[in-house]
Tab-separated table of C-alpha atoms and ligand atoms in Angstrom:
chain	number	residue	atom	x	y	z
A	216	MET	CA	-10.770	25.939	-12.620
A	217	THR	CA	-9.760	25.329	-9.013
A	218	GLU	CA	-6.156	25.884	-8.173
A	219	ALA	CA	-3.953	22.948	-7.213
A	220	ALA	CA	-3.010	22.774	-3.506
A	221	PHE	CA	0.521	21.663	-4.453
A	222	SER	CA	2.080	19.431	-7.045
A	223	ILE	CA	4.317	16.373	-7.328
A	224	ALA	CA	6.659	17.562	-10.099
A	225	ASP	CA	4.117	18.388	-12.831
A	226	ILE	CA	1.204	16.464	-11.281
A	227	PRO	CA	-1.247	18.919	-9.727
A	228	ILE	CA	-2.804	17.773	-6.447
A	229	TYR	CA	-6.248	19.192	-5.667
A	230	GLY	CA	-6.546	18.596	-1.962
A	231	ARG	CA	-4.461	18.533	1.182
A	232	ILE	CA	-5.589	15.434	3.049
A	233	LEU	CA	-5.023	11.895	1.875
A	234	LEU	CA	-5.133	8.267	2.934
A	235	ALA	CA	-1.797	6.971	4.265
A	236	PRO	CA	-0.579	3.730	2.698
A	237	MET	CA	-1.434	0.815	4.998
A	238	ASP	CA	-0.536	-2.793	4.357
A	239	GLY	CA	-3.698	-4.904	4.496
A	240	ILE	CA	-5.960	-1.841	4.717
A	241	SER	CA	-5.427	0.560	1.833
A	242	ASP	CA	-6.387	-1.936	-0.880
A	243	ALA	CA	-7.931	-0.800	-4.159
A	244	PRO	CA	-11.560	-0.855	-2.901
A	245	PHE	CA	-10.741	1.264	0.169
A	246	ARG	CA	-8.547	3.635	-1.837
A	247	CYS	CA	-11.366	4.154	-4.377
A	248	ILE	CA	-13.769	4.871	-1.549
A	249	THR	CA	-11.498	7.352	0.203
A	250	ARG	CA	-10.576	9.037	-3.084
A	251	ARG	CA	-14.279	9.516	-3.840
A	252	LEU	CA	-14.745	10.977	-0.374
A	253	GLY	CA	-11.970	13.487	-1.025
A	254	SER	CA	-8.555	11.915	-0.372
A	255	ALA	CA	-6.225	13.974	-2.574
A	256	TYR	CA	-4.258	11.185	-4.304
A	257	THR	CA	-3.434	7.554	-3.682
A	258	VAL	CA	-0.422	5.448	-2.774
A	259	SER	CA	-0.495	1.636	-2.891
A	260	GLU	CA	0.245	-0.688	0.010
A	261	PHE	CA	3.955	-1.406	-0.060
A	262	ILE	CA	5.107	-3.567	-2.967
A	263	ASN	CA	7.964	-5.777	-1.854
A	264	THR	CA	10.136	-5.731	-4.981
A	265	HIS	CA	12.176	-8.693	-3.722
A	266	ASP	CA	9.028	-10.842	-3.689
A	267	PHE	CA	7.841	-9.443	-7.001
A	268	SER	CA	11.086	-10.391	-8.700
A	269	LYS	CA	11.051	-13.929	-7.271
A	270	LEU	CA	7.433	-14.907	-7.776
A	271	ARG	CA	5.998	-15.469	-11.195
A	272	HIS	CA	2.602	-14.269	-10.094
A	273	TYR	CA	2.811	-11.546	-7.527
A	274	GLN	CA	-0.590	-11.066	-5.904
A	275	ILE	CA	-2.478	-9.172	-8.558
A	276	ALA	CA	-4.687	-7.635	-5.885
A	277	ARG	CA	-1.736	-5.698	-4.493
A	278	LEU	CA	-0.949	-4.160	-7.863
A	279	ALA	CA	-4.475	-3.416	-9.061
A	280	PHE	CA	-5.743	0.136	-9.127
A	281	GLN	CA	-8.576	2.009	-10.807
A	282	GLU	CA	-8.264	5.002	-13.108
A	283	THR	CA	-10.384	7.003	-10.647
A	284	GLU	CA	-7.580	6.697	-8.085
A	285	ARG	CA	-5.163	8.783	-10.138
A	286	PRO	CA	-2.866	10.441	-9.316
A	287	PHE	CA	-1.734	7.002	-8.179
A	288	GLY	CA	1.706	5.776	-7.111
A	289	PHE	CA	3.187	2.382	-6.287
A	290	GLN	CA	5.102	2.339	-3.030
A	291	LEU	CA	8.219	0.164	-3.354
A	292	LEU	CA	10.064	-1.542	-0.535
A	293	ASP	CA	13.432	-3.293	-0.768
A	294	ASN	CA	17.016	-3.257	0.465
A	295	ASP	CA	18.466	-3.621	-3.035
A	296	ALA	CA	18.547	-0.512	-5.225
A	297	GLY	CA	19.138	-2.403	-8.482
A	298	ARG	CA	16.251	-4.774	-7.922
A	299	MET	CA	13.967	-1.920	-6.923
A	300	ALA	CA	14.821	-0.083	-10.147
A	301	GLU	CA	14.319	-3.198	-12.294
A	302	VAL	CA	10.954	-3.988	-10.768
A	303	GLY	CA	9.976	-0.317	-10.911
A	304	ALA	CA	10.661	-0.257	-14.655
A	305	ARG	CA	8.589	-3.403	-15.147
A	306	LEU	CA	5.708	-2.077	-13.061
A	307	TYR	CA	5.778	1.130	-15.049
A	308	GLU	CA	5.569	-0.808	-18.319
A	309	LEU	CA	2.673	-2.893	-17.041
A	310	PHE	CA	0.582	-0.362	-15.154
A	311	LYS	CA	1.708	3.201	-15.915
A	312	PRO	CA	1.382	4.635	-12.403
A	313	ASP	CA	1.716	8.415	-12.090
A	314	PHE	CA	4.633	8.234	-9.632
A	315	PHE	CA	6.626	5.882	-7.401
A	316	ASP	CA	7.134	6.206	-3.658
A	317	ILE	CA	9.996	4.606	-1.725
A	318	ASN	CA	9.153	3.162	1.688
A	319	MET	CA	11.716	4.214	4.319
A	320	GLY	CA	9.353	3.802	7.257
A	321	CYS	CA	8.102	0.228	7.595
A	322	CYS	CA	8.993	-0.995	11.095
A	323	ALA	CA	8.075	-4.695	10.771
A	324	PRO	CA	11.076	-6.706	11.972
A	325	ARG	CA	10.926	-9.051	8.962
A	326	VAL	CA	11.431	-5.948	6.790
A	327	THR	CA	13.976	-4.002	8.878
A	328	SER	CA	16.038	-7.115	9.616
A	329	ARG	CA	17.049	-7.209	5.967
A	330	GLY	CA	17.806	-3.500	5.819
A	331	ALA	CA	14.585	-2.407	4.101
A	332	GLY	CA	11.818	-0.025	5.264
A	333	ALA	CA	12.837	2.130	8.232
A	334	CYS	CA	16.227	0.404	8.360
A	335	MET	CA	17.103	2.154	5.104
A	336	MET	CA	17.416	5.324	7.184
A	337	ARG	CA	20.592	3.852	8.677
A	338	ASN	CA	22.127	3.526	5.238
A	339	LEU	CA	22.204	6.841	3.376
A	340	ASP	CA	24.172	5.330	0.496
A	341	LEU	CA	21.421	2.780	-0.092
A	342	ILE	CA	18.825	5.546	0.007
A	343	ARG	CA	20.735	7.692	-2.495
A	344	ASP	CA	21.312	4.715	-4.763
A	345	SER	CA	17.685	3.661	-4.641
A	346	PHE	CA	16.369	7.084	-5.611
A	347	ARG	CA	19.034	7.562	-8.285
A	348	ARG	CA	18.524	4.183	-9.948
A	349	LEU	CA	14.747	4.149	-9.726
A	350	GLY	CA	14.727	7.706	-11.065
A	351	GLN	CA	16.750	6.571	-14.085
A	352	ALA	CA	14.522	3.532	-14.617
A	353	VAL	CA	11.098	5.206	-14.710
A	354	PRO	CA	9.847	8.332	-16.509
A	355	VAL	CA	7.648	9.551	-13.633
A	356	PRO	CA	8.391	11.457	-10.410
A	357	LEU	CA	9.563	9.843	-7.170
A	358	THR	CA	8.427	10.557	-3.625
A	359	GLY	CA	9.658	9.202	-0.293
A	360	LYS	CA	7.972	8.319	2.990
A	361	MET	CA	10.079	8.147	6.135
A	362	ARG	CA	10.176	8.278	9.917
A	363	LEU	CA	12.210	10.488	12.272
A	364	GLY	CA	15.065	8.003	12.314
A	365	TRP	CA	16.005	4.671	13.842
A	366	ASP	CA	15.677	5.699	17.489
A	367	GLU	CA	16.077	8.745	19.755
A	368	THR	CA	19.861	8.594	19.405
A	369	ASP	CA	19.678	8.645	15.622
A	370	LEU	CA	17.170	11.265	14.484
A	371	ASN	CA	18.455	11.775	10.958
A	372	TYR	CA	15.233	12.774	9.158
A	373	ARG	CA	16.776	16.023	7.975
A	374	ALA	CA	19.803	14.363	6.382
A	375	VAL	CA	17.650	11.667	4.789
A	376	ALA	CA	15.132	14.183	3.438
A	377	GLU	CA	17.881	16.360	1.982
A	378	ALA	CA	19.550	13.341	0.403
A	379	VAL	CA	16.381	12.127	-1.311
A	380	VAL	CA	15.570	15.586	-2.611
A	381	ALA	CA	19.152	15.899	-3.917
A	382	GLU	CA	18.549	12.623	-5.779
A	383	GLY	CA	15.374	13.959	-7.346
A	384	ALA	CA	12.492	13.141	-4.960
A	385	ARG	CA	9.637	15.564	-5.616
A	386	LEU	CA	7.773	15.155	-2.307
A	387	VAL	CA	8.633	13.914	1.173
A	388	ALA	CA	6.180	12.458	3.699
A	389	LEU	CA	7.280	12.325	7.331
A	390	HIS	CA	5.694	10.126	10.019
A	391	GLY	CA	6.688	11.777	13.299
A	392	ARG	CA	7.900	8.613	15.052
A	393	THR	CA	11.142	6.673	15.154
A	394	ASN	CA	11.405	3.065	14.064
A	395	LYS	CA	11.762	2.074	17.690
A	396	MET	CA	8.436	3.682	18.587
A	397	LYS	CA	6.617	1.583	15.951
A	398	TYR	CA	3.042	2.944	16.395
A	399	GLY	CA	3.247	3.736	20.117
A	400	GLY	CA	3.981	6.897	22.041
A	401	LYS	CA	3.049	10.234	20.558
A	402	ALA	CA	4.030	11.412	17.084
A	403	ARG	CA	6.226	14.528	17.090
A	404	TRP	CA	5.237	17.233	14.682
A	405	GLU	CA	8.066	19.830	15.077
A	406	PRO	CA	10.309	17.889	12.663
A	407	ILE	CA	7.551	18.173	10.038
A	408	ARG	CA	7.740	21.958	10.437
A	409	GLU	CA	11.517	21.807	10.191
A	410	LEU	CA	11.377	19.865	6.919
A	411	LYS	CA	8.723	22.168	5.521
A	412	GLN	CA	11.019	25.115	6.134
A	413	ALA	CA	14.126	23.369	4.821
A	414	LEU	CA	12.961	21.543	1.692
A	415	PRO	CA	12.169	22.933	-1.763
A	416	VAL	CA	9.512	20.226	-2.368
A	417	PRO	CA	6.074	19.626	-0.793
A	418	VAL	CA	6.109	18.067	2.671
A	419	ILE	CA	3.357	15.768	3.917
A	420	GLY	CA	2.928	15.500	7.680
A	421	ASN	CA	1.754	12.258	9.256
A	422	GLY	CA	1.104	10.706	12.637
A	423	ASP	CA	-1.734	10.802	15.153
A	424	VAL	CA	-4.268	12.828	13.222
A	425	ASN	CA	-7.457	11.424	14.712
A	426	ASN	CA	-10.018	14.061	13.740
A	427	LEU	CA	-10.458	17.314	11.860
A	428	ALA	CA	-9.255	19.432	14.791
A	429	ASP	CA	-5.970	17.462	14.796
A	430	ALA	CA	-5.668	17.966	11.054
A	431	ARG	CA	-6.114	21.729	11.424
A	432	ARG	CA	-3.574	21.785	14.227
A	433	LEU	CA	-1.017	19.854	12.194
A	434	PHE	CA	-1.393	22.336	9.315
A	435	GLU	CA	-1.159	25.315	11.674
A	436	GLU	CA	1.780	24.053	13.686
A	437	THR	CA	3.899	22.904	10.768
A	438	GLY	CA	2.759	24.727	7.626
A	439	CYS	CA	2.982	21.365	5.830
A	440	ASP	CA	1.527	21.082	2.330
A	441	GLY	CA	-0.629	18.067	3.042
A	442	ILE	CA	-1.351	15.441	5.645
A	443	MET	CA	-1.709	11.688	5.505
A	444	ILE	CA	-4.210	9.963	7.768
A	445	GLY	CA	-3.771	6.286	8.512
A	446	ARG	CA	-5.466	4.501	11.382
A	447	ALA	CA	-8.151	7.102	12.014
A	448	ALA	CA	-9.247	6.913	8.365
A	449	MET	CA	-9.953	3.247	8.791
A	450	ALA	CA	-12.609	4.072	11.377
A	451	ASN	CA	-13.730	7.274	9.703
A	452	PRO	CA	-13.111	7.457	5.936
A	453	TRP	CA	-15.622	10.350	5.890
A	454	ILE	CA	-12.850	12.497	7.374
A	455	PHE	CA	-11.755	13.085	3.764
A	456	ALA	CA	-15.142	14.678	3.125
A	457	GLY	CA	-14.688	16.981	6.110
A	458	LEU	CA	-16.778	15.019	8.611
A	459	ASP	CA	-15.775	13.862	12.054
A	460	ARG	CA	-17.168	10.436	12.930
A	461	ASP	CA	-19.887	11.826	15.223
A	462	GLU	CA	-21.195	13.903	12.301
A	463	VAL	CA	-21.764	10.891	10.043
A	464	PRO	CA	-25.427	9.824	9.830
A	465	ILE	CA	-26.191	6.151	10.428
A	466	ALA	CA	-27.579	5.652	6.914
A	467	GLU	CA	-24.308	7.023	5.511
A	468	VAL	CA	-22.292	4.421	7.445
A	469	PHE	CA	-24.407	1.560	6.127
A	470	ALA	CA	-24.547	2.818	2.527
A	471	LEU	CA	-20.741	2.900	2.436
A	472	ALA	CA	-20.445	-0.457	4.205
A	473	ARG	CA	-22.765	-2.118	1.666
A	474	TYR	CA	-20.831	-0.645	-1.238
A	475	GLN	CA	-17.481	-1.612	0.264
A	476	VAL	CA	-18.399	-5.196	1.086
A	477	ARG	CA	-19.703	-5.754	-2.453
A	478	ALA	CA	-16.550	-4.211	-3.885
A	479	MET	CA	-14.274	-6.298	-1.658
A	480	HIS	CA	-16.222	-9.471	-2.340
A	481	ALA	CA	-15.846	-8.926	-6.094
A	482	PHE	CA	-12.195	-7.903	-5.791
A	483	TYR	CA	-10.844	-10.788	-3.718
A	484	PRO	CA	-11.188	-14.514	-4.406
A	485	GLY	CA	-13.523	-16.725	-2.389
A	486	GLU	CA	-14.350	-15.558	1.121
A	487	LYS	CA	-11.253	-13.412	1.400
A	488	GLY	CA	-13.114	-10.175	0.684
A	489	LEU	CA	-15.682	-10.785	3.413
A	490	VAL	CA	-12.969	-11.687	5.897
A	491	ALA	CA	-10.933	-8.585	5.009
A	492	PHE	CA	-14.072	-6.439	5.353
A	493	ARG	CA	-14.563	-7.486	9.001
A	494	LYS	CA	-11.927	-5.119	10.338
A	495	PHE	CA	-13.603	-2.201	8.573
A	496	ILE	CA	-17.153	-2.921	9.719
A	497	LYS	CA	-15.934	-3.452	13.263
A	498	ALA	CA	-14.261	-0.044	13.167
A	499	TYR	CA	-17.246	1.688	11.488
A	500	LEU	CA	-19.708	0.340	14.052
A	501	ALA	CA	-17.504	0.864	17.106
A	502	PRO	CA	-19.229	4.133	18.115
A	503	CYS	CA	-22.737	2.621	17.724
A	504	GLY	CA	-22.696	0.794	21.047
A	505	LEU	CA	-23.908	-2.546	19.692
A	506	PRO	CA	-23.943	-5.495	22.095
A	507	TYR	CA	-20.763	-7.561	21.919
A	508	GLU	CA	-22.669	-10.682	20.778
A	509	LYS	CA	-24.017	-8.797	17.786
A	510	ILE	CA	-20.499	-7.909	16.651
A	511	VAL	CA	-19.373	-11.511	17.160
A	512	GLN	CA	-22.319	-12.698	15.055
A	513	LEU	CA	-21.435	-10.213	12.334
A	514	MET	CA	-17.825	-11.400	12.311
A	515	LYS	CA	-18.936	-14.975	11.687
A	516	VAL	CA	-20.991	-14.478	8.534
A	517	THR	CA	-19.359	-16.154	5.539
A	518	GLU	CA	-21.759	-15.246	2.736
A	519	LEU	CA	-22.350	-11.912	1.088
A	520	GLU	CA	-26.145	-12.120	1.101
A	521	GLY	CA	-26.218	-13.128	4.764
A	522	LEU	CA	-23.952	-10.246	5.668
A	523	LEU	CA	-26.045	-7.735	3.703
A	524	GLU	CA	-29.201	-8.962	5.461
A	525	MET	CA	-27.579	-8.644	8.830
A	526	LEU	CA	-26.363	-5.138	8.036
A	527	ALA	CA	-29.916	-4.183	6.992
A	528	ASP	CA	-31.286	-5.483	10.309
A	529	ILE	CA	-28.705	-3.613	12.348
A	530	GLU	CA	-29.312	-0.429	10.392
A	531	ALA	CA	-33.056	-0.696	11.024
A	532	GLU	CA	-32.432	-1.243	14.748
A	533	LEU	CA	-30.202	1.825	14.840
A	534	GLY	CA	-32.773	3.884	12.928
A	535	GLY	CA	-30.796	4.596	9.738
A	536	GLN	CA	-32.805	6.711	7.313
A	537	GLY	CA	-32.409	8.214	3.868
A	538	GLN	CA	-29.922	8.106	1.044
A	539	SER	CA	-26.192	8.667	1.042
A	540	ARG	CA	-25.083	12.108	-0.031
A	541	PHE	CA	-22.093	10.396	-1.678
A	542	GLY	CA	-24.318	8.253	-3.905
A	543	TRP	CA	-22.986	4.818	-2.965
A	544	GLU	CA	-26.341	3.219	-3.728
A	545	GLY	CA	-26.311	4.077	-7.431
A	546	LEU	CA	-22.613	3.546	-8.007
A	547	ALA	CA	-21.466	0.668	-10.241
A	548	ASN	CA	-19.120	-1.784	-8.584
A	549	PRO	CA	-15.865	-1.234	-10.503
A	550	PHE	CA	-14.481	-4.593	-9.363
A	551	GLU	CA	-17.279	-6.752	-10.733
A	552	LYS	CA	-15.372	-7.529	-13.918
A	553	GLU	CA	-11.880	-7.586	-12.383
A	554	GLN	CA	-10.059	-10.860	-12.697
A	555	LYS	CA	-9.903	-12.379	-9.232
A	556	ALA	CA	-6.362	-12.622	-7.929
B	163	FMN	C1	-1.754	-1.646	9.574
B	163	FMN	C2	-0.768	-0.613	9.074
B	163	FMN	C3	-0.102	-0.853	7.885
B	163	FMN	C4	0.811	0.092	7.388
B	163	FMN	N1	1.416	-0.137	6.178
B	163	FMN	C5	2.212	0.828	5.621
B	163	FMN	C6	2.752	0.679	4.311
B	163	FMN	O1	2.516	-0.305	3.597
B	163	FMN	N2	3.550	1.693	3.852
B	163	FMN	C7	3.825	2.808	4.596
B	163	FMN	O2	4.542	3.698	4.136
B	163	FMN	N3	3.313	2.972	5.835
B	163	FMN	C8	2.512	2.023	6.352
B	163	FMN	N4	1.940	2.231	7.589
B	163	FMN	C9	2.165	3.506	8.297
B	163	FMN	C10	1.098	4.537	7.969
B	163	FMN	O3	1.159	4.934	6.607
B	163	FMN	C11	1.270	5.802	8.846
B	163	FMN	O4	2.549	6.338	8.595
B	163	FMN	C12	1.142	5.504	10.333
B	163	FMN	O5	0.044	4.655	10.597
B	163	FMN	C13	0.993	6.800	11.146
B	163	FMN	O6	-0.158	7.508	10.748
B	163	FMN	P1	-1.526	7.469	11.646
B	163	FMN	O7	-1.150	7.916	13.035
B	163	FMN	O8	-2.439	8.432	10.943
B	163	FMN	O9	-2.015	6.049	11.627
B	163	FMN	C14	1.050	1.287	8.099
B	163	FMN	C15	0.360	1.515	9.305
B	163	FMN	C16	-0.546	0.593	9.790
B	163	FMN	C17	-1.278	0.876	11.069
């Protein structure tokens, strides 16, 4: 049997590269796809536990996951430790995830303005409380995902990481930017190395890994246990299978696209799946040099069959040939029987 690369408490992880959680991107269909391609484990989009506790029907789509995604964790986001623990306990009862992750990195002003996400990093007591209470409420391990700090004058990643580990976190992921940087500037990787050397738990490095050479460099420069890839994975999910985008055959791109659009169409109600798929297909086809009008046309299709026909035409024009080595063509759509949210 292959040896685990690292583990989250007693959960062995067989791989070192995984999809970063991304609101509006890392939904269940995309997570299943990236997991099949080799992403080591999965984390949900953030679950706002304030909203969950107030709404009778939280969007089911945000909570749904497939067994094939395991090890799977819900990522929770809130500025209230008690509420986070209560909702965590309920989510555990309902869905039995393998672990929970606490979001200490979201930089959206509507989130930070109420003290949640990256703003938690300014409140160590809240962080300690959240890990302690959630840890008491659920029987599975906790992990945390954070940034460098609030801004350049407040780079407290080390203190935050040590605090969460002291409260029982079994893995820490660090995005090498401050809250103030949002997604701009350049991610700094030295702090990832510092945490790797300082912490007794696995450290995941994150930020600006755009290709396999970057991934290798991040491992070499920091010694981190694993890396999370966000934006680049949206354009090249094949990176989890060890392929840079320019190594992916045309037929492979279209086989995945066809599988994904069917999955998304079945997963979301009405036209929502097709609309949500547009950002993926735009990113997948970006390197193909299609005329602008063609992309515009593609973005306007509102029916699955029409979209599949158009994809077939474009593939033929681009000279796609052969079958996918990942077997998308023969794979059952796991979302066909899902209740639509
Ligand atoms: C559209 C978008 C949504 C994101 N949503 C989340 C989220 O829900 N939870 C989270 O921890 N990070 C979220 N992030 C941050 C990513 O997980 C990651 O830390 C960041 O994009 C840096 O990695 P990258 O340079 O590989 O993209 C999001 C990023 C993007 C671009």
